[in-house]
mmCIF file of C-alpha atoms (C1' of nucleotides) in Angstrom:
data_model
loop_
_atom_site.group_PDB
_atom_site.id
_atom_site.type_symbol
_atom_site.label_atom_id
_atom_site.label_comp_id
_atom_site.label_asym_id
_atom_site.label_seq_id
_atom_site.Cartn_x
_atom_site.Cartn_y
_atom_site.Cartn_z
ATOM 1 C CA MET A 1 0.000 0.000 0.000
ATOM 2 C CA LYS A 2 2.842 2.358 -0.718
ATOM 3 C CA ALA A 3 2.718 2.467 -4.486
ATOM 4 C CA ARG A 4 1.491 5.170 -6.791
ATOM 5 C CA ARG A 5 -0.009 7.887 -4.696
ATOM 6 C CA ASP A 6 -0.712 11.022 -6.621
ATOM 7 C CA VAL A 7 -3.617 13.438 -6.566
ATOM 8 C CA TYR A 8 -5.460 11.663 -9.362
ATOM 9 C CA GLN A 9 -5.354 8.401 -7.501
ATOM 10 C CA ALA A 10 -6.312 10.099 -4.253
ATOM 11 C CA ILE A 11 -9.485 11.611 -5.657
ATOM 12 C CA ALA A 12 -10.397 8.446 -7.524
ATOM 13 C CA ASP A 13 -12.017 7.066 -4.395
ATOM 14 C CA PRO A 14 -15.519 8.409 -3.638
ATOM 15 C CA THR A 15 -14.989 8.153 0.112
ATOM 16 C CA ARG A 16 -11.908 10.325 -0.149
ATOM 17 C CA ARG A 17 -13.757 12.856 -2.279
ATOM 18 C CA ALA A 18 -16.448 12.941 0.388
ATOM 19 C CA ILE A 19 -13.824 13.498 3.079
ATOM 20 C CA ILE A 20 -12.377 16.346 1.065
ATOM 21 C CA GLY A 21 -15.834 17.838 0.808
ATOM 22 C CA MET A 22 -16.370 17.643 4.545
ATOM 23 C CA LEU A 23 -13.006 19.116 5.392
ATOM 24 C CA ALA A 24 -13.410 21.899 2.873
ATOM 25 C CA GLU A 25 -16.411 23.012 4.889
ATOM 26 C CA GLN A 26 -14.892 22.517 8.283
ATOM 27 C CA PRO A 27 -11.745 20.972 9.729
ATOM 28 C CA GLN A 28 -12.454 17.910 11.841
ATOM 29 C CA ASN A 29 -10.627 15.236 13.719
ATOM 30 C CA VAL A 30 -10.428 11.680 12.457
ATOM 31 C CA ASN A 31 -13.228 10.325 14.634
ATOM 32 C CA ALA A 32 -15.598 13.073 13.596
ATOM 33 C CA ILE A 33 -14.967 12.176 9.970
ATOM 34 C CA ALA A 34 -15.325 8.464 10.611
ATOM 35 C CA GLU A 35 -18.705 8.897 12.289
ATOM 36 C CA GLN A 36 -20.137 10.106 9.016
ATOM 37 C CA PHE A 37 -19.314 6.864 7.219
ATOM 38 C CA ASP A 38 -20.327 3.268 7.607
ATOM 39 C CA VAL A 39 -16.816 1.894 7.641
ATOM 40 C CA THR A 40 -14.515 1.538 10.604
ATOM 41 C CA ARG A 41 -12.440 4.355 11.995
ATOM 42 C CA GLN A 42 -9.299 2.610 10.756
ATOM 43 C CA ALA A 43 -10.577 2.585 7.208
ATOM 44 C CA ILE A 44 -11.095 6.322 7.415
ATOM 45 C CA SER A 45 -7.760 6.726 9.126
ATOM 46 C CA LEU A 46 -6.160 5.130 6.094
ATOM 47 C CA HIS A 47 -7.997 7.409 3.689
ATOM 48 C CA VAL A 48 -6.897 10.359 5.767
ATOM 49 C CA LYS A 49 -3.326 9.142 5.586
ATOM 50 C CA ILE A 50 -3.506 8.827 1.829
ATOM 51 C CA LEU A 51 -4.939 12.310 1.491
ATOM 52 C CA SER A 52 -2.305 13.604 3.830
ATOM 53 C CA ASP A 53 0.502 11.823 1.969
ATOM 54 C CA CYS A 54 -0.391 13.490 -1.284
ATOM 55 C CA GLY A 55 -0.785 16.853 0.387
ATOM 56 C CA LEU A 56 -4.525 17.292 0.037
ATOM 57 C CA ILE A 57 -5.061 17.609 3.750
ATOM 58 C CA PHE A 58 -2.953 18.947 6.567
ATOM 59 C CA ILE A 59 -3.045 17.311 9.968
ATOM 60 C CA ARG A 60 -2.627 19.499 12.991
ATOM 61 C CA ARG A 61 -2.225 17.881 16.374
ATOM 62 C CA GLU A 62 -4.175 19.409 19.171
ATOM 63 C CA GLY A 63 -3.776 17.315 22.255
ATOM 64 C CA ARG A 64 -4.930 13.863 21.395
ATOM 65 C CA ASP A 65 -6.922 15.107 18.436
ATOM 66 C CA HIS A 66 -5.549 14.993 14.945
ATOM 67 C CA ILE A 67 -7.406 17.760 13.247
ATOM 68 C CA CYS A 68 -7.560 17.466 9.480
ATOM 69 C CA GLU A 69 -7.977 20.480 7.286
ATOM 70 C CA ALA A 70 -8.282 20.694 3.544
ATOM 71 C CA ARG A 71 -5.219 22.005 1.752
ATOM 72 C CA LEU A 72 -6.330 21.678 -1.800
ATOM 73 C CA ASP A 73 -3.441 23.308 -3.598
ATOM 74 C CA SER A 74 -2.490 20.126 -5.368
ATOM 75 C CA LEU A 75 -5.949 19.952 -6.915
ATOM 76 C CA ASN A 76 -4.587 22.628 -9.179
ATOM 77 C CA GLU A 77 -2.684 19.953 -11.075
ATOM 78 C CA VAL A 78 -5.942 18.188 -11.842
ATOM 79 C CA SER A 79 -7.608 21.455 -12.706
ATOM 80 C CA VAL A 80 -4.933 22.359 -15.209
ATOM 81 C CA TRP A 81 -5.011 18.937 -16.782
ATOM 82 C CA VAL A 82 -8.763 18.884 -17.130
ATOM 83 C CA GLU A 83 -9.139 22.466 -18.317
ATOM 84 C CA GLN A 84 -6.791 21.882 -21.229
ATOM 85 C CA TYR A 85 -9.476 19.662 -22.718
ATOM 86 C CA LYS A 86 -12.388 21.924 -21.980
ATOM 87 C CA LYS A 87 -12.746 22.877 -25.609
ATOM 88 C CA HIS A 88 -13.265 19.213 -26.402
ATOM 89 C CA TRP A 89 -16.530 19.085 -24.562
ATOM 90 C CA GLU A 90 -17.658 22.659 -24.852
ATOM 91 C CA SER A 91 -17.451 22.819 -28.625
ATOM 92 C CA LYS A 92 -19.878 19.984 -29.003
ATOM 93 C CA LEU A 93 -21.655 19.831 -32.290
ATOM 94 C CA ASP A 94 -25.397 19.704 -32.528
ATOM 95 C CA SER A 95 -25.778 16.107 -33.502
ATOM 96 C CA LEU A 96 -23.783 12.985 -34.037
ATOM 97 C CA GLU A 97 -24.652 13.095 -37.721
ATOM 98 C CA THR A 98 -23.031 16.455 -38.171
ATOM 99 C CA TYR A 99 -20.116 15.245 -36.141
ATOM 100 C CA LEU A 100 -19.532 12.195 -38.289
ATOM 101 C CA GLU A 101 -19.985 14.303 -41.376
ATOM 102 C CA GLN A 102 -17.117 16.440 -40.274
ATOM 103 C CA LEU A 103 -14.974 13.464 -39.422
ATOM 104 C CA LYS A 104 -15.224 12.138 -42.941
ATOM 105 C CA LYS A 105 -13.531 15.243 -44.247
ATOM 106 C CA GLU A 106 -10.405 14.385 -42.407
ATOM 107 C CA ARG A 107 -8.042 11.496 -42.313
ATOM 108 C CA TYR A 108 -7.885 9.317 -39.243
ATOM 109 C CA GLY A 109 -6.202 6.236 -37.971
ATOM 110 C CA LYS A 110 -2.651 5.292 -38.495
ATOM 111 C CA MET B 1 -12.637 -6.121 -13.565
ATOM 112 C CA LYS B 2 -16.162 -4.831 -13.799
ATOM 113 C CA ALA B 3 -16.382 -2.867 -10.609
ATOM 114 C CA ARG B 4 -16.371 0.851 -10.040
ATOM 115 C CA ARG B 5 -15.688 2.497 -13.335
ATOM 116 C CA ASP B 6 -16.258 6.199 -13.258
ATOM 117 C CA VAL B 7 -14.371 9.081 -14.774
ATOM 118 C CA TYR B 8 -12.287 9.690 -11.660
ATOM 119 C CA GLN B 9 -11.094 6.142 -11.655
ATOM 120 C CA ALA B 10 -10.481 6.237 -15.387
ATOM 121 C CA ILE B 11 -8.178 9.228 -15.225
ATOM 122 C CA ALA B 12 -6.402 7.950 -12.128
ATOM 123 C CA ASP B 13 -4.096 5.892 -14.299
ATOM 124 C CA PRO B 14 -1.224 7.790 -15.945
ATOM 125 C CA THR B 15 -1.266 5.568 -19.005
ATOM 126 C CA ARG B 16 -4.923 6.346 -19.569
ATOM 127 C CA ARG B 17 -4.275 10.060 -19.158
ATOM 128 C CA ALA B 18 -1.545 9.756 -21.754
ATOM 129 C CA ILE B 19 -3.910 7.952 -24.111
ATOM 130 C CA ILE B 20 -6.459 10.719 -23.652
ATOM 131 C CA GLY B 21 -3.763 13.242 -24.487
ATOM 132 C CA MET B 22 -2.837 11.420 -27.659
ATOM 133 C CA LEU B 23 -6.392 11.003 -28.818
ATOM 134 C CA ALA B 24 -7.231 14.612 -28.065
ATOM 135 C CA GLU B 25 -4.613 15.539 -30.627
ATOM 136 C CA GLN B 26 -5.530 12.944 -33.176
ATOM 137 C CA PRO B 27 -7.789 9.892 -33.387
ATOM 138 C CA GLN B 28 -5.843 6.670 -33.749
ATOM 139 C CA ASN B 29 -6.436 2.972 -33.876
ATOM 140 C CA VAL B 30 -5.506 0.706 -30.997
ATOM 141 C CA ASN B 31 -2.217 -0.483 -32.459
ATOM 142 C CA ALA B 32 -1.068 3.052 -33.137
ATOM 143 C CA ILE B 33 -1.691 3.902 -29.506
ATOM 144 C CA ALA B 34 -0.012 0.755 -28.259
ATOM 145 C CA GLU B 35 3.139 1.449 -30.237
ATOM 146 C CA GLN B 36 3.739 4.542 -28.152
ATOM 147 C CA PHE B 37 3.923 2.551 -24.919
ATOM 148 C CA ASP B 38 6.160 -0.156 -23.580
ATOM 149 C CA VAL B 39 3.355 -2.480 -22.616
ATOM 150 C CA THR B 40 1.616 -5.035 -24.790
ATOM 151 C CA ARG B 41 -1.180 -4.200 -27.177
ATOM 152 C CA GLN B 42 -3.590 -6.092 -24.957
ATOM 153 C CA ALA B 43 -2.748 -3.905 -21.984
ATOM 154 C CA ILE B 44 -3.538 -0.836 -24.063
ATOM 155 C CA SER B 45 -6.612 -2.531 -25.416
ATOM 156 C CA LEU B 46 -7.865 -2.879 -21.861
ATOM 157 C CA HIS B 47 -7.179 0.770 -21.076
ATOM 158 C CA VAL B 48 -9.022 1.720 -24.230
ATOM 159 C CA LYS B 49 -11.945 -0.417 -23.141
ATOM 160 C CA ILE B 50 -12.057 1.258 -19.752
ATOM 161 C CA LEU B 51 -11.945 4.700 -21.325
ATOM 162 C CA SER B 52 -14.628 3.642 -23.752
ATOM 163 C CA ASP B 53 -16.795 2.167 -21.008
ATOM 164 C CA CYS B 54 -16.879 5.408 -19.099
ATOM 165 C CA GLY B 55 -17.503 7.399 -22.243
ATOM 166 C CA LEU B 56 -14.214 9.227 -22.512
ATOM 167 C CA ILE B 57 -13.446 7.839 -25.929
ATOM 168 C CA PHE B 58 -15.569 6.778 -28.829
ATOM 169 C CA ILE B 59 -14.581 3.831 -30.983
ATOM 170 C CA ARG B 60 -15.426 3.918 -34.625
ATOM 171 C CA ARG B 61 -14.885 0.816 -36.713
ATOM 172 C CA GLU B 62 -13.305 1.328 -40.067
ATOM 173 C CA GLY B 63 -12.627 -2.013 -41.678
ATOM 174 C CA ARG B 64 -10.469 -3.911 -39.248
ATOM 175 C CA ASP B 65 -9.342 -0.751 -37.545
ATOM 176 C CA HIS B 66 -10.929 0.402 -34.340
ATOM 177 C CA ILE B 67 -10.351 4.101 -34.411
ATOM 178 C CA CYS B 68 -10.486 5.782 -31.047
ATOM 179 C CA GLU B 69 -11.372 9.410 -30.669
ATOM 180 C CA ALA B 70 -11.533 11.536 -27.568
ATOM 181 C CA ARG B 71 -15.031 12.378 -26.388
ATOM 182 C CA LEU B 72 -14.221 14.246 -23.243
ATOM 183 C CA ASP B 73 -17.648 15.434 -22.215
ATOM 184 C CA SER B 74 -17.612 13.435 -19.015
ATOM 185 C CA LEU B 75 -14.477 15.274 -17.936
ATOM 186 C CA ASN B 76 -16.892 18.049 -17.150
ATOM 187 C CA GLU B 77 -17.918 16.196 -14.029
ATOM 188 C CA VAL B 78 -14.335 16.301 -12.794
ATOM 189 C CA SER B 79 -14.006 19.903 -13.822
ATOM 190 C CA VAL B 80 -17.058 20.943 -11.836
ATOM 191 C CA TRP B 81 -15.943 19.007 -8.800
ATOM 192 C CA VAL B 82 -12.447 20.447 -8.837
ATOM 193 C CA GLU B 83 -13.463 24.009 -9.608
ATOM 194 C CA GLN B 84 -15.730 24.188 -6.578
ATOM 195 C CA TYR B 85 -12.587 24.065 -4.451
ATOM 196 C CA LYS B 86 -10.598 26.538 -6.479
ATOM 197 C CA LYS B 87 -10.909 29.199 -3.829
ATOM 198 C CA HIS B 88 -9.237 26.849 -1.398
ATOM 199 C CA TRP B 89 -5.978 26.959 -3.244
ATOM 200 C CA GLU B 90 -6.188 30.356 -4.818
ATOM 201 C CA SER B 91 -6.783 32.233 -1.602
ATOM 202 C CA LYS B 92 -3.594 30.934 -0.103
ATOM 203 C CA LEU B 93 -2.232 32.942 2.768
ATOM 204 C CA ASP B 94 1.284 34.211 2.785
ATOM 205 C CA SER B 95 2.761 31.906 5.338
ATOM 206 C CA LEU B 96 1.927 28.946 7.466
ATOM 207 C CA GLU B 97 2.336 31.108 10.545
ATOM 208 C CA THR B 98 -0.379 33.490 9.443
ATOM 209 C CA TYR B 99 -2.485 30.531 8.501
ATOM 210 C CA LEU B 100 -2.223 28.908 11.884
ATOM 211 C CA GLU B 101 -2.828 32.248 13.527
ATOM 212 C CA GLN B 102 -6.142 32.442 11.784
ATOM 213 C CA LEU B 103 -7.056 28.912 12.670
ATOM 214 C CA LYS B 104 -6.710 29.619 16.352
ATOM 215 C CA LYS B 105 -9.478 32.165 16.143
ATOM 216 C CA GLU B 106 -11.933 29.498 15.266
ATOM 217 C CA ARG B 107 -13.179 26.318 16.809
ATOM 218 C CA TYR B 108 -12.267 23.024 15.249
ATOM 219 C CA GLY B 109 -12.638 19.328 15.796
ATOM 220 C CA LYS B 110 -15.578 17.572 17.203
ATOM 221 C "C1'" DT C 1 -3.270 6.559 39.619
ATOM 222 C "C1'" DA C 2 -6.777 4.417 37.004
ATOM 223 C "C1'" DT C 3 -9.679 5.063 33.034
ATOM 224 C "C1'" DA C 4 -11.557 6.734 29.032
ATOM 225 C "C1'" DT C 5 -10.592 8.836 24.535
ATOM 226 C "C1'" DA C 6 -8.234 9.677 20.040
ATOM 227 C "C1'" DT C 7 -5.371 7.740 17.231
ATOM 228 C "C1'" DG C 8 -1.806 4.915 14.668
ATOM 229 C "C1'" DC C 9 0.280 0.503 13.600
ATOM 230 C "C1'" DA C 10 0.343 -4.421 12.275
ATOM 231 C "C1'" DA C 11 -1.431 -8.330 10.226
ATOM 232 C "C1'" DG C 12 -4.922 -10.666 7.581
ATOM 233 C "C1'" DT C 13 -8.507 -10.928 3.789
ATOM 234 C "C1'" DA C 14 -11.241 -10.164 -0.439
ATOM 235 C "C1'" DT C 15 -11.448 -7.686 -4.400
ATOM 236 C "C1'" DT C 16 -9.601 -4.973 -8.015
ATOM 237 C "C1'" DT C 17 -6.014 -3.568 -10.912
ATOM 238 C "C1'" DA C 18 -2.580 -3.738 -14.398
ATOM 239 C "C1'" DC C 19 -0.395 -6.627 -16.590
ATOM 240 C "C1'" DT C 20 0.986 -11.003 -19.328
ATOM 241 C "C1'" DT C 21 0.614 -14.993 -22.934
ATOM 242 C "C1'" DG C 22 -2.135 -17.674 -26.019
ATOM 243 C "C1'" DC C 23 -5.900 -18.043 -29.040
ATOM 244 C "C1'" DG C 24 -9.684 -17.020 -32.254
ATOM 245 C "C1'" DC C 25 -11.930 -14.030 -35.551
ATOM 246 C "C1'" DA C 26 -12.832 -10.669 -38.952
ATOM 247 C "C1'" DA C 27 -10.980 -7.687 -42.611
ATOM 248 C "C1'" DT C 28 -7.345 -6.952 -45.953
ATOM 249 C "C1'" DA C 29 -3.677 -8.136 -48.964
ATOM 250 C "C1'" DT C 30 -1.085 -11.531 -51.872
ATOM 251 C "C1'" DA D 1 -7.534 -19.640 -51.145
ATOM 252 C "C1'" DT D 2 -3.961 -18.353 -47.984
ATOM 253 C "C1'" DA D 3 -1.341 -15.258 -45.310
ATOM 254 C "C1'" DT D 4 -1.175 -11.030 -42.791
ATOM 255 C "C1'" DT D 5 -2.973 -7.495 -39.973
ATOM 256 C "C1'" DG D 6 -5.881 -5.481 -36.272
ATOM 257 C "C1'" DC D 7 -8.215 -6.625 -32.579
ATOM 258 C "C1'" DG D 8 -10.881 -8.733 -28.615
ATOM 259 C "C1'" DC D 9 -11.461 -12.532 -25.431
ATOM 260 C "C1'" DA D 10 -9.928 -15.784 -21.846
ATOM 261 C "C1'" DA D 11 -7.088 -17.272 -18.308
ATOM 262 C "C1'" DG D 12 -3.370 -16.526 -15.238
ATOM 263 C "C1'" DT D 13 -0.302 -13.601 -12.140
ATOM 264 C "C1'" DA D 14 1.581 -10.040 -9.080
ATOM 265 C "C1'" DA D 15 0.619 -6.177 -6.875
ATOM 266 C "C1'" DA D 16 -2.358 -2.662 -5.016
ATOM 267 C "C1'" DT D 17 -6.617 -1.389 -2.790
ATOM 268 C "C1'" DA D 18 -10.090 -1.118 0.607
ATOM 269 C "C1'" DC D 19 -11.306 -3.100 4.116
ATOM 270 C "C1'" DT D 20 -11.267 -5.694 8.802
ATOM 271 C "C1'" DT D 21 -9.851 -6.930 13.896
ATOM 272 C "C1'" DG D 22 -6.606 -6.578 17.543
ATOM 273 C "C1'" DC D 23 -3.220 -4.059 19.985
ATOM 274 C "C1'" DA D 24 -0.082 -0.250 21.447
ATOM 275 C "C1'" DT D 25 0.515 4.623 22.577
ATOM 276 C "C1'" DA D 26 -0.351 9.104 23.681
ATOM 277 C "C1'" DT D 27 -3.410 12.573 26.057
ATOM 278 C "C1'" DA D 28 -7.030 13.929 28.932
ATOM 279 C "C1'" DT D 29 -10.149 13.261 32.769
ATOM 280 C "C1'" DA D 30 -12.133 11.192 37.198
#
DNA sequence: TATATATGCAAGTATTTACTTGCGCAATAT
DNA sequence: ATATTGCGCAAGTAAATACTTGCATATATA
């Protein structure tokens, strides 16, 4: 469990995206997060660790509490990657027919 | 290999992101894609299937060629999700000290 | 000091992932 | 017709993933 661990992989899991959502609203300790899910605290603890490892959350110790706060700077990498393709889905043509029509005017494949 | 297969999971793999990048520039058949990687054609074929399954690419048959083209509409989901947190990384404070200072003024944890 | 609380670590499991090799099939090309 | 090319399917493997339970370790509280 120490392999590829980048932002893309971190946000691939819906539970982790939910955790990010919660922490973006308000920092919370691990137990508080875990109570909002059906899995064990340890499962959440692992998700928190993964998020922490890739820099998406920052863990501040306050007594025995480990308070997690969203630090979403590294989401910028995803943002940049996705936005570069924005034209691909925003310049949609009206129908598939028109689309295919256009495709035939060009050369494709190898 | 038929479990969770959403856009987030699809783009979690660097090879698949690379394939998307290639196809965004120019549609290509499976072999043409595979030649640009060190893995077998079948490995790429699987990636292509995953991308196709979640709607990120469209496969058009032309004789024996399966020509893949980027259809990145579903990236919009990722875009929307990421952009909602943009303020979290764009409103960065100058230093960690200032940041922590601000945190102390609020109540955290459970 | 004893006890409860918050948490991490370790080990074990089931499932998924990312691959591989081998094969079969359809569409060209010879 | 036969060979070649492009490709998917099936089966197998190694590793990663998402969990679990059990235990150890701090910190707070009675």
